[in-house]
JSON list of C-alpha atoms in Angstrom, two decimals:
[
{"chain": "A", "resi": 981, "resn": "UNK", "atom": "CA", "xyz": [-42.05, 29.87, 44.52]},
{"chain": "A", "resi": 982, "resn": "UNK", "atom": "CA", "xyz": [-40.48, 32.25, 42.00]},
{"chain": "A", "resi": 983, "resn": "UNK", "atom": "CA", "xyz": [-41.58, 32.44, 38.35]},
{"chain": "A", "resi": 984, "resn": "UNK", "atom": "CA", "xyz": [-38.38, 30.80, 37.00]},
{"chain": "A", "resi": 985, "resn": "UNK", "atom": "CA", "xyz": [-38.82, 27.72, 39.23]},
{"chain": "A", "resi": 986, "resn": "UNK", "atom": "CA", "xyz": [-42.47, 27.52, 38.14]},
{"chain": "A", "resi": 987, "resn": "UNK", "atom": "CA", "xyz": [-41.41, 27.65, 34.45]},
{"chain": "A", "resi": 988, "resn": "UNK", "atom": "CA", "xyz": [-38.88, 24.84, 35.15]},
{"chain": "A", "resi": 989, "resn": "UNK", "atom": "CA", "xyz": [-41.55, 22.70, 36.83]},
{"chain": "A", "resi": 990, "resn": "UNK", "atom": "CA", "xyz": [-44.04, 23.20, 33.96]},
{"chain": "A", "resi": 991, "resn": "UNK", "atom": "CA", "xyz": [-41.22, 22.42, 31.48]},
{"chain": "A", "resi": 992, "resn": "UNK", "atom": "CA", "xyz": [-40.38, 19.19, 33.41]},
{"chain": "A", "resi": 993, "resn": "UNK", "atom": "CA", "xyz": [-44.07, 18.24, 33.52]},
{"chain": "A", "resi": 994, "resn": "UNK", "atom": "CA", "xyz": [-44.56, 18.79, 29.75]},
{"chain": "A", "resi": 995, "resn": "UNK", "atom": "CA", "xyz": [-41.41, 16.94, 28.60]},
{"chain": "A", "resi": 996, "resn": "UNK", "atom": "CA", "xyz": [-42.22, 14.03, 30.97]},
{"chain": "A", "resi": 997, "resn": "UNK", "atom": "CA", "xyz": [-45.90, 13.86, 30.00]},
{"chain": "A", "resi": 998, "resn": "UNK", "atom": "CA", "xyz": [-45.12, 14.09, 26.26]},
{"chain": "A", "resi": 999, "resn": "UNK", "atom": "CA", "xyz": [-44.49, 10.32, 26.03]},
{"chain": "A", "resi": 1000, "resn": "UNK", "atom": "CA", "xyz": [-48.00, 9.47, 27.31]},
{"chain": "A", "resi": 1001, "resn": "UNK", "atom": "CA", "xyz": [-49.84, 10.15, 23.98]},
{"chain": "A", "resi": 1002, "resn": "UNK", "atom": "CA", "xyz": [-47.22, 8.02, 22.18]},
{"chain": "A", "resi": 1003, "resn": "UNK", "atom": "CA", "xyz": [-47.73, 5.13, 24.64]},
{"chain": "A", "resi": 1004, "resn": "UNK", "atom": "CA", "xyz": [-51.53, 5.35, 24.17]},
{"chain": "A", "resi": 1005, "resn": "UNK", "atom": "CA", "xyz": [-51.27, 5.62, 20.36]},
{"chain": "A", "resi": 1006, "resn": "UNK", "atom": "CA", "xyz": [-48.89, 2.65, 20.10]},
{"chain": "A", "resi": 1007, "resn": "UNK", "atom": "CA", "xyz": [-51.01, 0.44, 22.38]},
{"chain": "A", "resi": 1008, "resn": "UNK", "atom": "CA", "xyz": [-54.08, 1.24, 20.24]},
{"chain": "A", "resi": 1009, "resn": "UNK", "atom": "CA", "xyz": [-52.42, 1.01, 16.79]},
{"chain": "A", "resi": 1010, "resn": "UNK", "atom": "CA", "xyz": [-50.10, -1.95, 17.50]},
{"chain": "A", "resi": 1011, "resn": "UNK", "atom": "CA", "xyz": [-47.91, -0.46, 14.73]},
{"chain": "A", "resi": 1012, "resn": "UNK", "atom": "CA", "xyz": [-44.44, 1.02, 15.26]},
{"chain": "A", "resi": 1013, "resn": "UNK", "atom": "CA", "xyz": [-42.92, 1.04, 11.76]},
{"chain": "A", "resi": 1014, "resn": "UNK", "atom": "CA", "xyz": [-42.59, 4.87, 11.59]},
{"chain": "A", "resi": 1015, "resn": "UNK", "atom": "CA", "xyz": [-41.03, 5.08, 15.10]},
{"chain": "A", "resi": 1016, "resn": "UNK", "atom": "CA", "xyz": [-37.24, 5.05, 15.35]},
{"chain": "A", "resi": 1017, "resn": "UNK", "atom": "CA", "xyz": [-35.81, 2.21, 17.48]},
{"chain": "A", "resi": 1018, "resn": "UNK", "atom": "CA", "xyz": [-32.58, 4.21, 17.92]},
{"chain": "A", "resi": 1019, "resn": "UNK", "atom": "CA", "xyz": [-34.43, 7.28, 19.16]},
{"chain": "A", "resi": 1020, "resn": "UNK", "atom": "CA", "xyz": [-36.07, 5.37, 22.03]},
{"chain": "A", "resi": 1021, "resn": "UNK", "atom": "CA", "xyz": [-32.85, 3.45, 22.81]},
{"chain": "A", "resi": 1022, "resn": "UNK", "atom": "CA", "xyz": [-30.77, 6.65, 23.08]},
{"chain": "A", "resi": 1023, "resn": "UNK", "atom": "CA", "xyz": [-33.59, 8.27, 25.09]},
{"chain": "A", "resi": 1024, "resn": "UNK", "atom": "CA", "xyz": [-33.68, 5.31, 27.53]},
{"chain": "A", "resi": 1025, "resn": "UNK", "atom": "CA", "xyz": [-29.90, 5.50, 28.04]},
{"chain": "A", "resi": 1026, "resn": "UNK", "atom": "CA", "xyz": [-30.03, 9.30, 28.45]},
{"chain": "A", "resi": 1027, "resn": "UNK", "atom": "CA", "xyz": [-32.91, 9.24, 30.94]},
{"chain": "A", "resi": 1028, "resn": "UNK", "atom": "CA", "xyz": [-31.19, 6.47, 32.92]},
{"chain": "A", "resi": 1029, "resn": "UNK", "atom": "CA", "xyz": [-28.13, 8.75, 33.26]},
{"chain": "A", "resi": 1030, "resn": "UNK", "atom": "CA", "xyz": [-30.36, 11.75, 34.22]},
{"chain": "A", "resi": 1031, "resn": "UNK", "atom": "CA", "xyz": [-31.78, 9.50, 36.97]},
{"chain": "A", "resi": 1032, "resn": "UNK", "atom": "CA", "xyz": [-28.27, 8.64, 38.23]},
{"chain": "A", "resi": 1033, "resn": "UNK", "atom": "CA", "xyz": [-27.42, 12.38, 38.04]},
{"chain": "A", "resi": 1034, "resn": "UNK", "atom": "CA", "xyz": [-30.54, 13.32, 40.02]},
{"chain": "A", "resi": 1035, "resn": "UNK", "atom": "CA", "xyz": [-29.92, 10.66, 42.68]},
{"chain": "A", "resi": 1036, "resn": "UNK", "atom": "CA", "xyz": [-26.25, 11.75, 43.01]},
{"chain": "A", "resi": 1037, "resn": "UNK", "atom": "CA", "xyz": [-27.30, 15.37, 43.48]},
{"chain": "A", "resi": 1038, "resn": "UNK", "atom": "CA", "xyz": [-30.30, 14.42, 45.64]},
{"chain": "A", "resi": 1039, "resn": "UNK", "atom": "CA", "xyz": [-32.48, 16.55, 43.30]},
{"chain": "A", "resi": 1040, "resn": "UNK", "atom": "CA", "xyz": [-36.10, 15.44, 43.73]},
{"chain": "A", "resi": 1041, "resn": "UNK", "atom": "CA", "xyz": [-37.60, 17.12, 40.58]},
{"chain": "A", "resi": 1042, "resn": "UNK", "atom": "CA", "xyz": [-34.94, 15.50, 38.36]},
{"chain": "A", "resi": 1043, "resn": "UNK", "atom": "CA", "xyz": [-35.45, 12.10, 40.07]},
{"chain": "A", "resi": 1044, "resn": "UNK", "atom": "CA", "xyz": [-39.26, 12.31, 39.78]},
{"chain": "A", "resi": 1045, "resn": "UNK", "atom": "CA", "xyz": [-39.40, 13.58, 36.17]},
{"chain": "A", "resi": 1046, "resn": "UNK", "atom": "CA", "xyz": [-36.86, 11.04, 34.92]},
{"chain": "A", "resi": 1047, "resn": "UNK", "atom": "CA", "xyz": [-38.21, 8.16, 37.02]},
{"chain": "A", "resi": 1048, "resn": "UNK", "atom": "CA", "xyz": [-41.63, 8.60, 35.38]},
{"chain": "A", "resi": 1049, "resn": "UNK", "atom": "CA", "xyz": [-40.06, 9.19, 31.94]},
{"chain": "A", "resi": 1050, "resn": "UNK", "atom": "CA", "xyz": [-37.95, 6.03, 32.28]},
{"chain": "A", "resi": 1051, "resn": "UNK", "atom": "CA", "xyz": [-41.12, 3.96, 32.77]},
{"chain": "A", "resi": 1052, "resn": "UNK", "atom": "CA", "xyz": [-42.91, 5.59, 29.78]},
{"chain": "A", "resi": 1053, "resn": "UNK", "atom": "CA", "xyz": [-39.89, 5.45, 27.45]},
{"chain": "A", "resi": 1054, "resn": "UNK", "atom": "CA", "xyz": [-39.19, 1.78, 28.25]},
{"chain": "A", "resi": 1055, "resn": "UNK", "atom": "CA", "xyz": [-42.86, 1.04, 27.54]},
{"chain": "A", "resi": 1056, "resn": "UNK", "atom": "CA", "xyz": [-42.58, 2.58, 24.03]},
{"chain": "A", "resi": 1057, "resn": "UNK", "atom": "CA", "xyz": [-39.25, 0.78, 23.44]},
{"chain": "A", "resi": 1058, "resn": "UNK", "atom": "CA", "xyz": [-40.80, -2.58, 24.49]},
{"chain": "A", "resi": 1059, "resn": "UNK", "atom": "CA", "xyz": [-43.78, -1.98, 22.16]},
{"chain": "A", "resi": 1060, "resn": "UNK", "atom": "CA", "xyz": [-41.37, -1.08, 19.32]},
{"chain": "A", "resi": 1061, "resn": "UNK", "atom": "CA", "xyz": [-39.53, -4.40, 19.86]},
{"chain": "A", "resi": 1062, "resn": "UNK", "atom": "CA", "xyz": [-42.81, -6.32, 20.20]},
{"chain": "A", "resi": 1063, "resn": "UNK", "atom": "CA", "xyz": [-44.56, -4.88, 17.10]},
{"chain": "A", "resi": 1064, "resn": "UNK", "atom": "CA", "xyz": [-41.57, -4.36, 14.79]},
{"chain": "B", "resi": 1246, "resn": "UNK", "atom": "CA", "xyz": [-14.75, 18.14, 36.04]},
{"chain": "B", "resi": 1247, "resn": "UNK", "atom": "CA", "xyz": [-16.29, 15.77, 38.60]},
{"chain": "B", "resi": 1248, "resn": "UNK", "atom": "CA", "xyz": [-17.94, 12.47, 37.66]},
{"chain": "B", "resi": 1249, "resn": "UNK", "atom": "CA", "xyz": [-21.50, 13.70, 38.44]},
{"chain": "B", "resi": 1250, "resn": "UNK", "atom": "CA", "xyz": [-21.16, 16.69, 36.07]},
{"chain": "B", "resi": 1251, "resn": "UNK", "atom": "CA", "xyz": [-19.78, 14.35, 33.40]},
{"chain": "B", "resi": 1252, "resn": "UNK", "atom": "CA", "xyz": [-22.78, 12.00, 33.84]},
{"chain": "B", "resi": 1253, "resn": "UNK", "atom": "CA", "xyz": [-25.10, 15.04, 33.48]},
{"chain": "B", "resi": 1254, "resn": "UNK", "atom": "CA", "xyz": [-23.36, 16.15, 30.29]},
{"chain": "B", "resi": 1255, "resn": "UNK", "atom": "CA", "xyz": [-23.53, 12.65, 28.74]},
{"chain": "B", "resi": 1256, "resn": "UNK", "atom": "CA", "xyz": [-27.22, 12.46, 29.79]},
{"chain": "B", "resi": 1257, "resn": "UNK", "atom": "CA", "xyz": [-27.90, 15.86, 28.12]},
{"chain": "B", "resi": 1258, "resn": "UNK", "atom": "CA", "xyz": [-26.04, 14.76, 24.98]},
{"chain": "B", "resi": 1259, "resn": "UNK", "atom": "CA", "xyz": [-28.00, 11.46, 24.72]},
{"chain": "B", "resi": 1260, "resn": "UNK", "atom": "CA", "xyz": [-31.47, 12.93, 25.32]},
{"chain": "B", "resi": 1261, "resn": "UNK", "atom": "CA", "xyz": [-30.73, 15.76, 22.84]},
{"chain": "B", "resi": 1262, "resn": "UNK", "atom": "CA", "xyz": [-29.23, 13.47, 20.18]},
{"chain": "B", "resi": 1263, "resn": "UNK", "atom": "CA", "xyz": [-32.07, 10.93, 20.52]},
{"chain": "B", "resi": 1264, "resn": "UNK", "atom": "CA", "xyz": [-34.30, 12.91, 18.11]},
{"chain": "B", "resi": 1265, "resn": "UNK", "atom": "CA", "xyz": [-31.71, 12.69, 15.27]},
{"chain": "B", "resi": 1266, "resn": "UNK", "atom": "CA", "xyz": [-32.52, 9.06, 14.26]},
{"chain": "B", "resi": 1267, "resn": "UNK", "atom": "CA", "xyz": [-36.25, 9.95, 14.22]},
{"chain": "B", "resi": 1268, "resn": "UNK", "atom": "CA", "xyz": [-35.60, 12.97, 11.96]},
{"chain": "B", "resi": 1269, "resn": "UNK", "atom": "CA", "xyz": [-33.52, 10.80, 9.57]},
{"chain": "B", "resi": 1270, "resn": "UNK", "atom": "CA", "xyz": [-36.08, 7.96, 9.58]},
{"chain": "B", "resi": 1271, "resn": "UNK", "atom": "CA", "xyz": [-39.02, 10.29, 8.93]},
{"chain": "B", "resi": 1272, "resn": "UNK", "atom": "CA", "xyz": [-37.22, 12.12, 6.08]},
{"chain": "B", "resi": 1273, "resn": "UNK", "atom": "CA", "xyz": [-36.43, 8.74, 4.46]},
{"chain": "B", "resi": 1274, "resn": "UNK", "atom": "CA", "xyz": [-39.82, 7.04, 5.06]},
{"chain": "B", "resi": 1275, "resn": "UNK", "atom": "CA", "xyz": [-42.09, 10.07, 4.44]},
{"chain": "B", "resi": 1276, "resn": "UNK", "atom": "CA", "xyz": [-44.55, 8.27, 6.75]},
{"chain": "B", "resi": 1277, "resn": "UNK", "atom": "CA", "xyz": [-45.61, 9.49, 10.20]},
{"chain": "B", "resi": 1278, "resn": "UNK", "atom": "CA", "xyz": [-48.83, 7.57, 10.88]},
{"chain": "B", "resi": 1279, "resn": "UNK", "atom": "CA", "xyz": [-47.43, 5.72, 13.96]},
{"chain": "B", "resi": 1280, "resn": "UNK", "atom": "CA", "xyz": [-45.95, 8.92, 15.46]},
{"chain": "B", "resi": 1281, "resn": "UNK", "atom": "CA", "xyz": [-48.07, 10.83, 17.98]},
{"chain": "B", "resi": 1282, "resn": "UNK", "atom": "CA", "xyz": [-48.80, 14.47, 17.02]},
{"chain": "B", "resi": 1283, "resn": "UNK", "atom": "CA", "xyz": [-49.53, 15.26, 20.68]},
{"chain": "B", "resi": 1284, "resn": "UNK", "atom": "CA", "xyz": [-46.22, 13.82, 21.85]},
{"chain": "B", "resi": 1285, "resn": "UNK", "atom": "CA", "xyz": [-44.22, 16.16, 19.61]},
{"chain": "B", "resi": 1286, "resn": "UNK", "atom": "CA", "xyz": [-46.50, 19.14, 20.38]},
{"chain": "B", "resi": 1287, "resn": "UNK", "atom": "CA", "xyz": [-46.11, 18.69, 24.17]},
{"chain": "B", "resi": 1288, "resn": "UNK", "atom": "CA", "xyz": [-42.38, 18.12, 23.69]},
{"chain": "B", "resi": 1289, "resn": "UNK", "atom": "CA", "xyz": [-42.05, 21.36, 21.66]},
{"chain": "B", "resi": 1290, "resn": "UNK", "atom": "CA", "xyz": [-43.89, 23.35, 24.36]},
{"chain": "B", "resi": 1291, "resn": "UNK", "atom": "CA", "xyz": [-41.81, 21.72, 27.15]},
{"chain": "B", "resi": 1292, "resn": "UNK", "atom": "CA", "xyz": [-38.48, 22.30, 25.42]},
{"chain": "B", "resi": 1293, "resn": "UNK", "atom": "CA", "xyz": [-39.45, 25.92, 24.69]},
{"chain": "B", "resi": 1294, "resn": "UNK", "atom": "CA", "xyz": [-40.05, 26.42, 28.44]},
{"chain": "B", "resi": 1295, "resn": "UNK", "atom": "CA", "xyz": [-36.73, 24.67, 29.29]},
{"chain": "B", "resi": 1296, "resn": "UNK", "atom": "CA", "xyz": [-35.07, 27.15, 26.95]},
{"chain": "B", "resi": 1297, "resn": "UNK", "atom": "CA", "xyz": [-36.72, 30.12, 28.74]},
{"chain": "B", "resi": 1298, "resn": "UNK", "atom": "CA", "xyz": [-35.68, 28.51, 32.07]},
{"chain": "B", "resi": 1299, "resn": "UNK", "atom": "CA", "xyz": [-32.05, 28.10, 30.89]},
{"chain": "B", "resi": 1300, "resn": "UNK", "atom": "CA", "xyz": [-31.89, 31.69, 29.56]},
{"chain": "B", "resi": 1301, "resn": "UNK", "atom": "CA", "xyz": [-33.40, 33.04, 32.82]},
{"chain": "B", "resi": 1302, "resn": "UNK", "atom": "CA", "xyz": [-30.82, 31.12, 34.89]},
{"chain": "B", "resi": 1303, "resn": "UNK", "atom": "CA", "xyz": [-28.02, 31.85, 32.40]},
{"chain": "B", "resi": 1304, "resn": "UNK", "atom": "CA", "xyz": [-27.30, 28.09, 32.35]},
{"chain": "B", "resi": 1305, "resn": "UNK", "atom": "CA", "xyz": [-25.34, 27.33, 29.17]},
{"chain": "B", "resi": 1306, "resn": "UNK", "atom": "CA", "xyz": [-25.76, 23.48, 29.13]},
{"chain": "B", "resi": 1307, "resn": "UNK", "atom": "CA", "xyz": [-29.58, 23.82, 29.46]},
{"chain": "B", "resi": 1308, "resn": "UNK", "atom": "CA", "xyz": [-29.65, 26.54, 26.74]},
{"chain": "B", "resi": 1309, "resn": "UNK", "atom": "CA", "xyz": [-27.45, 24.51, 24.37]},
{"chain": "B", "resi": 1310, "resn": "UNK", "atom": "CA", "xyz": [-29.19, 21.13, 24.87]},
{"chain": "B", "resi": 1311, "resn": "UNK", "atom": "CA", "xyz": [-32.69, 22.60, 24.53]},
{"chain": "B", "resi": 1312, "resn": "UNK", "atom": "CA", "xyz": [-31.77, 24.96, 21.69]},
{"chain": "B", "resi": 1313, "resn": "UNK", "atom": "CA", "xyz": [-30.59, 22.00, 19.60]},
{"chain": "B", "resi": 1314, "resn": "UNK", "atom": "CA", "xyz": [-33.55, 19.85, 20.76]},
{"chain": "B", "resi": 1315, "resn": "UNK", "atom": "CA", "xyz": [-36.00, 22.63, 19.82]},
{"chain": "B", "resi": 1316, "resn": "UNK", "atom": "CA", "xyz": [-34.70, 22.59, 16.23]},
{"chain": "B", "resi": 1317, "resn": "UNK", "atom": "CA", "xyz": [-34.89, 18.74, 15.98]},
{"chain": "B", "resi": 1318, "resn": "UNK", "atom": "CA", "xyz": [-38.30, 18.44, 17.66]},
{"chain": "B", "resi": 1319, "resn": "UNK", "atom": "CA", "xyz": [-39.83, 21.17, 15.47]},
{"chain": "B", "resi": 1320, "resn": "UNK", "atom": "CA", "xyz": [-38.43, 19.34, 12.42]},
{"chain": "B", "resi": 1321, "resn": "UNK", "atom": "CA", "xyz": [-40.24, 16.10, 13.43]},
{"chain": "B", "resi": 1322, "resn": "UNK", "atom": "CA", "xyz": [-43.43, 18.04, 14.23]},
{"chain": "B", "resi": 1323, "resn": "UNK", "atom": "CA", "xyz": [-43.31, 19.79, 10.80]},
{"chain": "B", "resi": 1324, "resn": "UNK", "atom": "CA", "xyz": [-42.80, 16.42, 9.06]},
{"chain": "B", "resi": 1325, "resn": "UNK", "atom": "CA", "xyz": [-45.72, 14.96, 11.06]},
{"chain": "B", "resi": 1326, "resn": "UNK", "atom": "CA", "xyz": [-47.94, 17.82, 9.86]},
{"chain": "B", "resi": 1327, "resn": "UNK", "atom": "CA", "xyz": [-46.62, 17.54, 6.27]},
{"chain": "B", "resi": 1328, "resn": "UNK", "atom": "CA", "xyz": [-46.99, 13.74, 5.92]},
{"chain": "B", "resi": 1329, "resn": "UNK", "atom": "CA", "xyz": [-50.09, 13.18, 8.07]}
]
């Protein structure tokens, strides 16, 4: 694997994993006042389209990264709606 | 432009623009307690690597989307540090 592909994979891992601390924090705090509802709504729509894009292009890294992100982002959005 | 490329561009636009409502909300509220510091730190690192990846591959959409995201994400991270 060349260095550029490796950088892309680490980048995909970091941006996907970044939602995990927010999920954990929100489950613990049960407070979402400072979190933007519109941010997580736009993010859900965007990641859904990335997933369609990845499936259309049969691109496994894009499908995997956005499939996992979709789950995490919808979790934060649900918690935002629940604890608003 | 084919439909798959269009879906990718709309996806890139939505995921990039999603940080804007969070920036606006945080500037107005001056409160960041419910926002995860680690989320925005991992996101900054990930987007920085996406930017390196885009520059290495000379891929303008990746450079543009992540260049704008970098600015927005660093703004939220700075506000998180300022108002913690």
